[in-house]
Amino acid sequence: MTVAAAFRTGAAALAGAPTDTPALEAAVLLADALGVSKERLFARMAEPVGARGMASFRRAIDLRRRAVPVAYIRGAKEFYGHAFSVDRRVLIPRPDTECLVEAALAVIDADPSVRRVHDVGTGSGCIAIALQAARPALAVSVSDRDAGCLEVCRVNQRRLLGRERLTAQAADLLAGISGPFDLIVANPPYLAAAACARLADRGWPEPIGALRGGRSGAEVTFRLIAQAGGRLRPGGYLLLETAVEHVAKLQAALAAAGFADAAVRRDLAGRPRVVGAKWR
Ligand SMILES: C[S@@+](CC[C@H](N)C(=O)[O-])C[C@H]1O[C@@H](n2cnc3c(N)ncnc32)[C@H](O)[C@@H]1O
């Protein structure tokens, strides 16, 4: 079978699968199976596909038809210009979260005294590693309550930073983490419990614990806000990704906890997604 025929077969097989982009996904999975880039794939359309490449492509298509995300099939997801290793232990990094990285870099660049940065609920490590790679002089640390996440974060540090550079700790939010930090960033779970239960019933492939933010979805973030002041130096910053519907509540919670200058950053679609404030 030629590459073109394999591509057509794969795209057709994915047409009934839970995806809006069957052709694109078939191309990505075929390129991976053949060990070439997507661009190179199109230059090789008339060439034959070897038996091993075809078997690997069929396996990938079969997984995708069973709703396994492309990122888990490939074991990788692009985030802020880096290819992060991902598997079922971690949330797949979202493009939306690049907005939080941008907000953190804006704070870091505006205030040269910001050096000690902590990422709560690090998952794959995407936020912390993107920050450390962009500003190597930072002292970045991470925590997550899930040991599997910390292991994936370690793998990503070795791959993307060349060594295990970030201090990592297993913790429930900031419990047992002393600081002081100049900046705390987090993309905490912020989906309501009922929505998470529906996702779990539908067999959602990502860890539900990475999404479940409490009854309304904001409770985990409220808890984090209550802890964060005690881990920040005076004038330190807290930046939180959240859902649009939680923004006003979080701003109020920040003010009530003693934070000042609460501000909101919008994502590329213009939606308010990052809430930030300064510790008194
Ligand atoms: C929305 S995911 C974000 C992962 C990663 N930072 C990202 O942006 O892709 C939330 C993360 O917080 C972790 N988490 C959930 N509840 C936690 C808690 N109480 N304490 C510490 N980490 C928690 C989850 O294991 C998960 O890795």
mmCIF file of N, CA, C and O in Angstrom, residues 34 42 104 106 117 137 140 144 147 154 175 184 232 262:
data_model
loop_
_atom_site.group_PDB
_atom_site.id
_atom_site.type_symbol
_atom_site.label_atom_id
_atom_site.label_comp_id
_atom_site.label_asym_id
_atom_site.label_seq_id
_atom_site.Cartn_x
_atom_site.Cartn_y
_atom_site.Cartn_z
ATOM 1 N N LEU A 34 5.518 6.308 10.586
ATOM 2 C CA LEU A 34 6.607 6.153 9.618
ATOM 3 C C LEU A 34 7.882 6.859 10.073
ATOM 4 O O LEU A 34 8.911 6.810 9.401
ATOM 5 N N PHE A 42 3.900 14.259 3.127
ATOM 6 C CA PHE A 42 3.232 14.640 1.882
ATOM 7 C C PHE A 42 4.160 14.538 0.685
ATOM 8 O O PHE A 42 3.714 14.323 -0.435
ATOM 9 N N ALA A 104 2.686 35.223 33.433
ATOM 10 C CA ALA A 104 3.804 35.068 34.375
ATOM 11 C C ALA A 104 5.056 35.757 33.828
ATOM 12 O O ALA A 104 5.763 36.457 34.559
ATOM 13 N N ALA A 106 5.173 38.259 31.850
ATOM 14 C CA ALA A 106 4.974 39.719 31.928
ATOM 15 C C ALA A 106 5.310 40.215 33.335
ATOM 16 O O ALA A 106 5.985 41.245 33.499
ATOM 17 N N VAL A 117 9.898 31.063 41.842
ATOM 18 C CA VAL A 117 8.566 30.847 41.259
ATOM 19 C C VAL A 117 8.104 29.439 41.620
ATOM 20 O O VAL A 117 8.879 28.479 41.503
ATOM 21 N N ALA A 137 17.384 32.055 34.594
ATOM 22 C CA ALA A 137 17.887 32.501 35.902
ATOM 23 C C ALA A 137 16.873 32.266 37.030
ATOM 24 O O ALA A 137 17.221 32.359 38.209
ATOM 25 N N VAL A 140 12.785 27.793 39.916
ATOM 26 C CA VAL A 140 11.396 27.328 39.787
ATOM 27 C C VAL A 140 11.217 26.036 40.588
ATOM 28 O O VAL A 140 12.063 25.141 40.534
ATOM 29 N N ASP A 144 2.557 18.813 43.192
ATOM 30 C CA ASP A 144 1.300 18.193 42.741
ATOM 31 C C ASP A 144 0.977 17.149 43.796
ATOM 32 O O ASP A 144 1.879 16.579 44.408
ATOM 33 N N ALA A 147 1.642 11.541 42.563
ATOM 34 C CA ALA A 147 3.026 11.106 42.324
ATOM 35 C C ALA A 147 3.267 10.841 40.839
ATOM 36 O O ALA A 147 4.372 11.076 40.324
ATOM 37 N N ARG A 154 9.221 15.047 35.948
ATOM 38 C CA ARG A 154 10.669 14.734 35.983
ATOM 39 C C ARG A 154 11.178 14.355 34.596
ATOM 40 O O ARG A 154 12.215 14.827 34.145
ATOM 41 N N ALA A 175 0.120 22.864 51.203
ATOM 42 C CA ALA A 175 0.338 22.321 52.548
ATOM 43 C C ALA A 175 1.758 21.751 52.637
ATOM 44 O O ALA A 175 2.169 20.959 51.794
ATOM 45 N N ILE A 184 3.638 32.793 42.640
ATOM 46 C CA ILE A 184 3.009 31.468 42.617
ATOM 47 C C ILE A 184 2.072 31.434 41.415
ATOM 48 O O ILE A 184 1.263 32.356 41.224
ATOM 49 N N LEU A 232 3.987 33.777 50.143
ATOM 50 C CA LEU A 232 4.540 34.824 49.268
ATOM 51 C C LEU A 232 5.292 35.855 50.105
ATOM 52 O O LEU A 232 4.889 36.159 51.234
ATOM 53 N N ALA A 262 -5.960 43.208 42.090
ATOM 54 C CA ALA A 262 -6.418 42.048 41.311
ATOM 55 C C ALA A 262 -6.672 42.475 39.866
ATOM 56 O O ALA A 262 -7.303 43.499 39.612
#
